[in-house]
Amino acid sequence: MSRLQRQKEDSDVEAFLDRVRQTPVPGSSGQPGRLMLAMDATMSRQHSWDMALTIQAEMFSEASRLGGLAVQLVYFRGFGECRASKWTADTSGLARLMASVRCAGGQTQILKVLKHFRSEAGSGKVNACVYVGDALEEPIDDLAAVAGEIGLLGVPIFLFQEGSDSTAERGFREIARLTRGAYFPFDRGSASTLRELLSAVAVYAAGGLRALEARSASRGGCASLLLGKMT
């Protein structure tokens, strides 16, 4: 990894931590935190789907310890298929639902996902959104227009890119910027980093900044793990 690449990734880590510090604390009204999780289930992700399911299951497990997180799963695949689950606090049931999903060939449908994010955020409180994918096959300007509206609603989107497709990176970074979220690349070699980041997002959505700080104090937390990996 070059020095410039390392500096770029360090900047992304700091941006993520800044977003966590600056976003309003969820759950102040006594309501459970709400996290939307969207996944690209097209055929290009088949080789890493089992790894992704394991990581997301651990994310749910981490958040469920706080007892205050509702999750909605959104995924797309095949010819125009884009589905969203009901909001649920039954993270084990949601993990089983994810395990039943099989990848199918098709184009990305990120615009549909963003429009769904916008609708859910506009009709009720959503604390954070996560998107995991490896490609972008839609006009970035169209995605940016909806992402800007989501940003105005105050909902950050955290985008995790598998692989190194440059078009996806450019689009994902722009969505993250417009929603005041964060972008992170990952591959099979960085599964532990992805797991820690996703768990941190889930813990934050469930319990706010204090919960994330407690986790960091007891386990080293996202900051130390990530900075240790990048340096």
PDB file of C-alpha atoms in Angstrom, residues 10-207:
ATOM      1  CA  ASP A  10      -6.559   7.184   7.541  1.00  0.00           C
ATOM      2  CA  SER A  11      -8.627  10.183   6.489  1.00  0.00           C
ATOM      3  CA  ASP A  12     -11.650   7.921   5.922  1.00  0.00           C
ATOM      4  CA  VAL A  13     -11.284   6.448   9.404  1.00  0.00           C
ATOM      5  CA  GLU A  14     -11.138   9.882  10.978  1.00  0.00           C
ATOM      6  CA  ALA A  15     -14.176  10.953   8.953  1.00  0.00           C
ATOM      7  CA  PHE A  16     -16.131   7.964  10.241  1.00  0.00           C
ATOM      8  CA  LEU A  17     -15.247   8.762  13.839  1.00  0.00           C
ATOM      9  CA  ASP A  18     -16.174  12.417  13.316  1.00  0.00           C
ATOM     10  CA  ARG A  19     -19.601  11.407  11.968  1.00  0.00           C
ATOM     11  CA  VAL A  20     -20.213   9.262  15.042  1.00  0.00           C
ATOM     12  CA  ARG A  21     -19.292  12.130  17.349  1.00  0.00           C
ATOM     13  CA  GLN A  22     -21.396  14.726  15.505  1.00  0.00           C
ATOM     14  CA  THR A  23     -24.584  12.794  14.739  1.00  0.00           C
ATOM     15  CA  PRO A  24     -27.346  13.364  17.341  1.00  0.00           C
ATOM     16  CA  VAL A  25     -27.642  10.622  19.938  1.00  0.00           C
ATOM     17  CA  PRO A  26     -30.512   8.219  19.122  1.00  0.00           C
ATOM     18  CA  GLY A  27     -32.900   6.795  21.639  1.00  0.00           C
ATOM     19  CA  SER A  28     -33.349   9.998  23.659  1.00  0.00           C
ATOM     20  CA  SER A  29     -37.126   9.645  23.313  1.00  0.00           C
ATOM     21  CA  GLY A  30     -37.030   6.151  24.782  1.00  0.00           C
ATOM     22  CA  GLN A  31     -37.646   4.562  21.380  1.00  0.00           C
ATOM     23  CA  PRO A  32     -35.369   1.818  20.010  1.00  0.00           C
ATOM     24  CA  GLY A  33     -32.663   2.848  17.597  1.00  0.00           C
ATOM     25  CA  ARG A  34     -33.388   2.028  13.950  1.00  0.00           C
ATOM     26  CA  LEU A  35     -30.808   0.758  11.490  1.00  0.00           C
ATOM     27  CA  MET A  36     -31.423   0.084   7.802  1.00  0.00           C
ATOM     28  CA  LEU A  37     -29.133  -2.501   6.220  1.00  0.00           C
ATOM     29  CA  ALA A  38     -29.058  -2.724   2.417  1.00  0.00           C
ATOM     30  CA  MET A  39     -27.132  -5.327   0.452  1.00  0.00           C
ATOM     31  CA  ASP A  40     -26.272  -5.956  -3.179  1.00  0.00           C
ATOM     32  CA  ALA A  41     -27.293  -9.588  -3.823  1.00  0.00           C
ATOM     33  CA  THR A  42     -26.357  -9.735  -7.499  1.00  0.00           C
ATOM     34  CA  MET A  43     -24.255 -12.610  -8.802  1.00  0.00           C
ATOM     35  CA  SER A  44     -20.929 -10.774  -8.559  1.00  0.00           C
ATOM     36  CA  ARG A  45     -21.158 -11.000  -4.777  1.00  0.00           C
ATOM     37  CA  GLN A  46     -21.819 -14.746  -4.628  1.00  0.00           C
ATOM     38  CA  HIS A  47     -18.227 -15.656  -3.707  1.00  0.00           C
ATOM     39  CA  SER A  48     -18.306 -13.483  -0.569  1.00  0.00           C
ATOM     40  CA  TRP A  49     -21.961 -13.841   0.418  1.00  0.00           C
ATOM     41  CA  ASP A  50     -21.350 -16.360   3.210  1.00  0.00           C
ATOM     42  CA  MET A  51     -18.668 -14.129   4.711  1.00  0.00           C
ATOM     43  CA  ALA A  52     -21.035 -11.177   4.570  1.00  0.00           C
ATOM     44  CA  LEU A  53     -23.812 -13.126   6.293  1.00  0.00           C
ATOM     45  CA  THR A  54     -21.477 -14.136   9.108  1.00  0.00           C
ATOM     46  CA  ILE A  55     -20.303 -10.563   9.631  1.00  0.00           C
ATOM     47  CA  GLN A  56     -23.811  -9.147   9.626  1.00  0.00           C
ATOM     48  CA  ALA A  57     -24.993 -11.841  12.057  1.00  0.00           C
ATOM     49  CA  GLU A  58     -22.254 -10.784  14.453  1.00  0.00           C
ATOM     50  CA  MET A  59     -23.263  -7.152  13.990  1.00  0.00           C
ATOM     51  CA  PHE A  60     -26.830  -8.022  15.006  1.00  0.00           C
ATOM     52  CA  SER A  61     -25.569  -9.982  17.995  1.00  0.00           C
ATOM     53  CA  GLU A  62     -23.452  -7.055  19.156  1.00  0.00           C
ATOM     54  CA  ALA A  63     -26.328  -4.596  18.917  1.00  0.00           C
ATOM     55  CA  SER A  64     -28.878  -6.929  20.519  1.00  0.00           C
ATOM     56  CA  ARG A  65     -26.872  -6.843  23.758  1.00  0.00           C
ATOM     57  CA  LEU A  66     -28.049  -3.265  24.158  1.00  0.00           C
ATOM     58  CA  GLY A  67     -31.666  -4.334  23.714  1.00  0.00           C
ATOM     59  CA  GLY A  68     -32.732  -1.296  21.713  1.00  0.00           C
ATOM     60  CA  LEU A  69     -32.237  -1.822  17.996  1.00  0.00           C
ATOM     61  CA  ALA A  70     -34.783  -2.366  15.235  1.00  0.00           C
ATOM     62  CA  VAL A  71     -33.362  -3.399  11.859  1.00  0.00           C
ATOM     63  CA  GLN A  72     -34.785  -3.432   8.360  1.00  0.00           C
ATOM     64  CA  LEU A  73     -33.102  -5.503   5.647  1.00  0.00           C
ATOM     65  CA  VAL A  74     -33.176  -4.261   2.043  1.00  0.00           C
ATOM     66  CA  TYR A  75     -31.643  -6.198  -0.846  1.00  0.00           C
ATOM     67  CA  PHE A  76     -31.765  -6.341  -4.625  1.00  0.00           C
ATOM     68  CA  ARG A  77     -30.939  -9.004  -7.195  1.00  0.00           C
ATOM     69  CA  GLY A  78     -32.082 -10.474 -10.513  1.00  0.00           C
ATOM     70  CA  PHE A  79     -34.326  -8.612 -12.941  1.00  0.00           C
ATOM     71  CA  GLY A  80     -35.750  -5.662 -11.034  1.00  0.00           C
ATOM     72  CA  GLU A  81     -36.179  -7.496  -7.703  1.00  0.00           C
ATOM     73  CA  CYS A  82     -35.726  -5.161  -4.734  1.00  0.00           C
ATOM     74  CA  ARG A  83     -37.218  -6.143  -1.383  1.00  0.00           C
ATOM     75  CA  ALA A  84     -37.420  -4.730   2.130  1.00  0.00           C
ATOM     76  CA  SER A  85     -38.240  -6.620   5.300  1.00  0.00           C
ATOM     77  CA  LYS A  86     -40.415  -5.284   8.088  1.00  0.00           C
ATOM     78  CA  TRP A  87     -38.727  -3.407  10.908  1.00  0.00           C
ATOM     79  CA  THR A  88     -37.863  -5.955  13.569  1.00  0.00           C
ATOM     80  CA  ALA A  89     -35.904  -6.257  16.805  1.00  0.00           C
ATOM     81  CA  ASP A  90     -35.658 -10.019  16.268  1.00  0.00           C
ATOM     82  CA  THR A  91     -32.106  -9.990  14.970  1.00  0.00           C
ATOM     83  CA  SER A  92     -31.837 -13.782  14.971  1.00  0.00           C
ATOM     84  CA  GLY A  93     -34.918 -13.970  12.756  1.00  0.00           C
ATOM     85  CA  LEU A  94     -33.467 -11.348  10.450  1.00  0.00           C
ATOM     86  CA  ALA A  95     -30.209 -13.299  10.248  1.00  0.00           C
ATOM     87  CA  ARG A  96     -32.222 -16.365   9.191  1.00  0.00           C
ATOM     88  CA  LEU A  97     -33.957 -14.278   6.526  1.00  0.00           C
ATOM     89  CA  MET A  98     -30.597 -13.132   5.202  1.00  0.00           C
ATOM     90  CA  ALA A  99     -29.356 -16.717   5.122  1.00  0.00           C
ATOM     91  CA  SER A 100     -32.302 -17.650   2.900  1.00  0.00           C
ATOM     92  CA  VAL A 101     -31.391 -15.068   0.258  1.00  0.00           C
ATOM     93  CA  ARG A 102     -29.449 -16.363  -2.729  1.00  0.00           C
ATOM     94  CA  CYS A 103     -27.554 -14.139  -5.160  1.00  0.00           C
ATOM     95  CA  ALA A 104     -28.926 -13.788  -8.692  1.00  0.00           C
ATOM     96  CA  GLY A 105     -27.579 -12.084 -11.794  1.00  0.00           C
ATOM     97  CA  GLY A 106     -28.752  -8.580 -12.559  1.00  0.00           C
ATOM     98  CA  GLN A 107     -27.897  -4.882 -12.560  1.00  0.00           C
ATOM     99  CA  THR A 108     -27.474  -2.727  -9.486  1.00  0.00           C
ATOM    100  CA  GLN A 109     -30.598  -1.009  -8.129  1.00  0.00           C
ATOM    101  CA  ILE A 110     -29.031   1.498  -5.782  1.00  0.00           C
ATOM    102  CA  LEU A 111     -31.442   4.251  -6.830  1.00  0.00           C
ATOM    103  CA  LYS A 112     -34.375   2.137  -5.621  1.00  0.00           C
ATOM    104  CA  VAL A 113     -32.545   1.559  -2.340  1.00  0.00           C
ATOM    105  CA  LEU A 114     -31.881   5.270  -1.845  1.00  0.00           C
ATOM    106  CA  LYS A 115     -35.495   6.170  -2.613  1.00  0.00           C
ATOM    107  CA  HIS A 116     -36.599   3.625  -0.022  1.00  0.00           C
ATOM    108  CA  PHE A 117     -34.132   5.118   2.491  1.00  0.00           C
ATOM    109  CA  ARG A 118     -35.596   8.554   1.772  1.00  0.00           C
ATOM    110  CA  SER A 119     -39.157   7.347   2.253  1.00  0.00           C
ATOM    111  CA  GLU A 120     -38.413   5.590   5.552  1.00  0.00           C
ATOM    112  CA  ALA A 121     -36.382   8.495   6.904  1.00  0.00           C
ATOM    113  CA  GLY A 122     -39.110  10.930   5.954  1.00  0.00           C
ATOM    114  CA  SER A 123     -41.911   8.978   7.648  1.00  0.00           C
ATOM    115  CA  GLY A 124     -40.156   8.004  10.866  1.00  0.00           C
ATOM    116  CA  LYS A 125     -36.917   8.123  12.788  1.00  0.00           C
ATOM    117  CA  VAL A 126     -33.978   6.266  11.238  1.00  0.00           C
ATOM    118  CA  ASN A 127     -30.661   6.581  13.049  1.00  0.00           C
ATOM    119  CA  ALA A 128     -28.296   5.144  10.453  1.00  0.00           C
ATOM    120  CA  CYS A 129     -28.205   3.367   7.107  1.00  0.00           C
ATOM    121  CA  VAL A 130     -25.626   0.830   5.929  1.00  0.00           C
ATOM    122  CA  TYR A 131     -25.053  -0.228   2.324  1.00  0.00           C
ATOM    123  CA  VAL A 132     -22.777  -3.122   1.289  1.00  0.00           C
ATOM    124  CA  GLY A 133     -21.971  -3.693  -2.390  1.00  0.00           C
ATOM    125  CA  ASP A 134     -19.273  -3.994  -5.030  1.00  0.00           C
ATOM    126  CA  ALA A 135     -20.559  -2.212  -8.138  1.00  0.00           C
ATOM    127  CA  LEU A 136     -22.477   0.796  -9.419  1.00  0.00           C
ATOM    128  CA  GLU A 137     -24.183   0.627 -12.829  1.00  0.00           C
ATOM    129  CA  GLU A 138     -26.471   3.657 -12.611  1.00  0.00           C
ATOM    130  CA  PRO A 139     -25.907   7.382 -13.333  1.00  0.00           C
ATOM    131  CA  ILE A 140     -24.124   8.883 -10.347  1.00  0.00           C
ATOM    132  CA  ASP A 141     -25.971  12.195 -10.776  1.00  0.00           C
ATOM    133  CA  ASP A 142     -29.325  10.431 -10.269  1.00  0.00           C
ATOM    134  CA  LEU A 143     -28.066   8.792  -7.084  1.00  0.00           C
ATOM    135  CA  ALA A 144     -26.552  12.029  -5.813  1.00  0.00           C
ATOM    136  CA  ALA A 145     -29.853  13.901  -6.179  1.00  0.00           C
ATOM    137  CA  VAL A 146     -31.659  11.472  -3.856  1.00  0.00           C
ATOM    138  CA  ALA A 147     -28.672  11.188  -1.507  1.00  0.00           C
ATOM    139  CA  GLY A 148     -28.750  14.958  -1.075  1.00  0.00           C
ATOM    140  CA  GLU A 149     -32.385  14.773   0.029  1.00  0.00           C
ATOM    141  CA  ILE A 150     -31.505  12.039   2.525  1.00  0.00           C
ATOM    142  CA  GLY A 151     -28.715  14.226   3.842  1.00  0.00           C
ATOM    143  CA  LEU A 152     -31.207  17.020   4.495  1.00  0.00           C
ATOM    144  CA  LEU A 153     -33.203  14.576   6.635  1.00  0.00           C
ATOM    145  CA  GLY A 154     -30.143  14.050   8.830  1.00  0.00           C
ATOM    146  CA  VAL A 155     -29.647  10.313   8.178  1.00  0.00           C
ATOM    147  CA  PRO A 156     -26.034   9.257   7.518  1.00  0.00           C
ATOM    148  CA  ILE A 157     -25.322   6.408   5.096  1.00  0.00           C
ATOM    149  CA  PHE A 158     -22.260   4.251   5.726  1.00  0.00           C
ATOM    150  CA  LEU A 159     -21.158   2.566   2.509  1.00  0.00           C
ATOM    151  CA  PHE A 160     -18.894  -0.478   2.430  1.00  0.00           C
ATOM    152  CA  GLN A 161     -17.404  -1.394  -0.939  1.00  0.00           C
ATOM    153  CA  GLU A 162     -16.137  -4.877  -1.666  1.00  0.00           C
ATOM    154  CA  GLY A 163     -13.354  -4.845  -4.240  1.00  0.00           C
ATOM    155  CA  SER A 164     -11.855  -1.898  -6.093  1.00  0.00           C
ATOM    156  CA  ASP A 165     -14.239  -0.839  -8.870  1.00  0.00           C
ATOM    157  CA  SER A 166     -13.416   2.828  -9.473  1.00  0.00           C
ATOM    158  CA  THR A 167     -16.931   3.823 -10.583  1.00  0.00           C
ATOM    159  CA  ALA A 168     -18.443   2.319  -7.448  1.00  0.00           C
ATOM    160  CA  GLU A 169     -15.868   4.065  -5.287  1.00  0.00           C
ATOM    161  CA  ARG A 170     -16.595   7.439  -6.849  1.00  0.00           C
ATOM    162  CA  GLY A 171     -20.351   7.030  -6.438  1.00  0.00           C
ATOM    163  CA  PHE A 172     -20.181   5.577  -2.935  1.00  0.00           C
ATOM    164  CA  ARG A 173     -17.912   8.387  -1.753  1.00  0.00           C
ATOM    165  CA  GLU A 174     -20.316  10.973  -3.148  1.00  0.00           C
ATOM    166  CA  ILE A 175     -23.314   9.386  -1.423  1.00  0.00           C
ATOM    167  CA  ALA A 176     -21.379   9.298   1.840  1.00  0.00           C
ATOM    168  CA  ARG A 177     -20.391  12.950   1.459  1.00  0.00           C
ATOM    169  CA  LEU A 178     -23.922  14.128   0.696  1.00  0.00           C
ATOM    170  CA  THR A 179     -25.436  12.267   3.661  1.00  0.00           C
ATOM    171  CA  ARG A 180     -22.572  13.042   6.062  1.00  0.00           C
ATOM    172  CA  GLY A 181     -21.868   9.350   6.364  1.00  0.00           C
ATOM    173  CA  ALA A 182     -18.647   7.506   5.534  1.00  0.00           C
ATOM    174  CA  TYR A 183     -17.135   5.235   2.892  1.00  0.00           C
ATOM    175  CA  PHE A 184     -14.896   2.219   3.447  1.00  0.00           C
ATOM    176  CA  PRO A 185     -13.385  -0.315   1.036  1.00  0.00           C
ATOM    177  CA  PHE A 186     -12.936  -3.937   2.111  1.00  0.00           C
ATOM    178  CA  ASP A 187     -11.888  -7.329   0.800  1.00  0.00           C
ATOM    179  CA  ARG A 188     -11.566 -10.828   2.228  1.00  0.00           C
ATOM    180  CA  GLY A 189      -8.398  -9.800   4.008  1.00  0.00           C
ATOM    181  CA  SER A 190     -10.141  -7.005   5.907  1.00  0.00           C
ATOM    182  CA  ALA A 191     -13.137  -8.964   7.193  1.00  0.00           C
ATOM    183  CA  SER A 192     -12.231  -8.213  10.813  1.00  0.00           C
ATOM    184  CA  THR A 193     -12.154  -4.472  10.088  1.00  0.00           C
ATOM    185  CA  LEU A 194     -15.523  -4.635   8.350  1.00  0.00           C
ATOM    186  CA  ARG A 195     -16.955  -6.601  11.264  1.00  0.00           C
ATOM    187  CA  GLU A 196     -15.731  -4.024  13.772  1.00  0.00           C
ATOM    188  CA  LEU A 197     -17.039  -1.080  11.772  1.00  0.00           C
ATOM    189  CA  LEU A 198     -20.475  -2.601  11.213  1.00  0.00           C
ATOM    190  CA  SER A 199     -20.717  -3.544  14.869  1.00  0.00           C
ATOM    191  CA  ALA A 200     -19.780   0.015  15.830  1.00  0.00           C
ATOM    192  CA  VAL A 201     -22.514   1.443  13.581  1.00  0.00           C
ATOM    193  CA  ALA A 202     -25.058  -0.966  15.085  1.00  0.00           C
ATOM    194  CA  VAL A 203     -24.000  -0.186  18.651  1.00  0.00           C
ATOM    195  CA  TYR A 204     -24.248   3.529  17.924  1.00  0.00           C
ATOM    196  CA  ALA A 205     -27.716   3.178  16.358  1.00  0.00           C
ATOM    197  CA  ALA A 206     -28.886   1.156  19.354  1.00  0.00           C
ATOM    198  CA  GLY A 207     -27.390   3.132  22.231  1.00  0.00           C
TER     199      GLY A 207
END
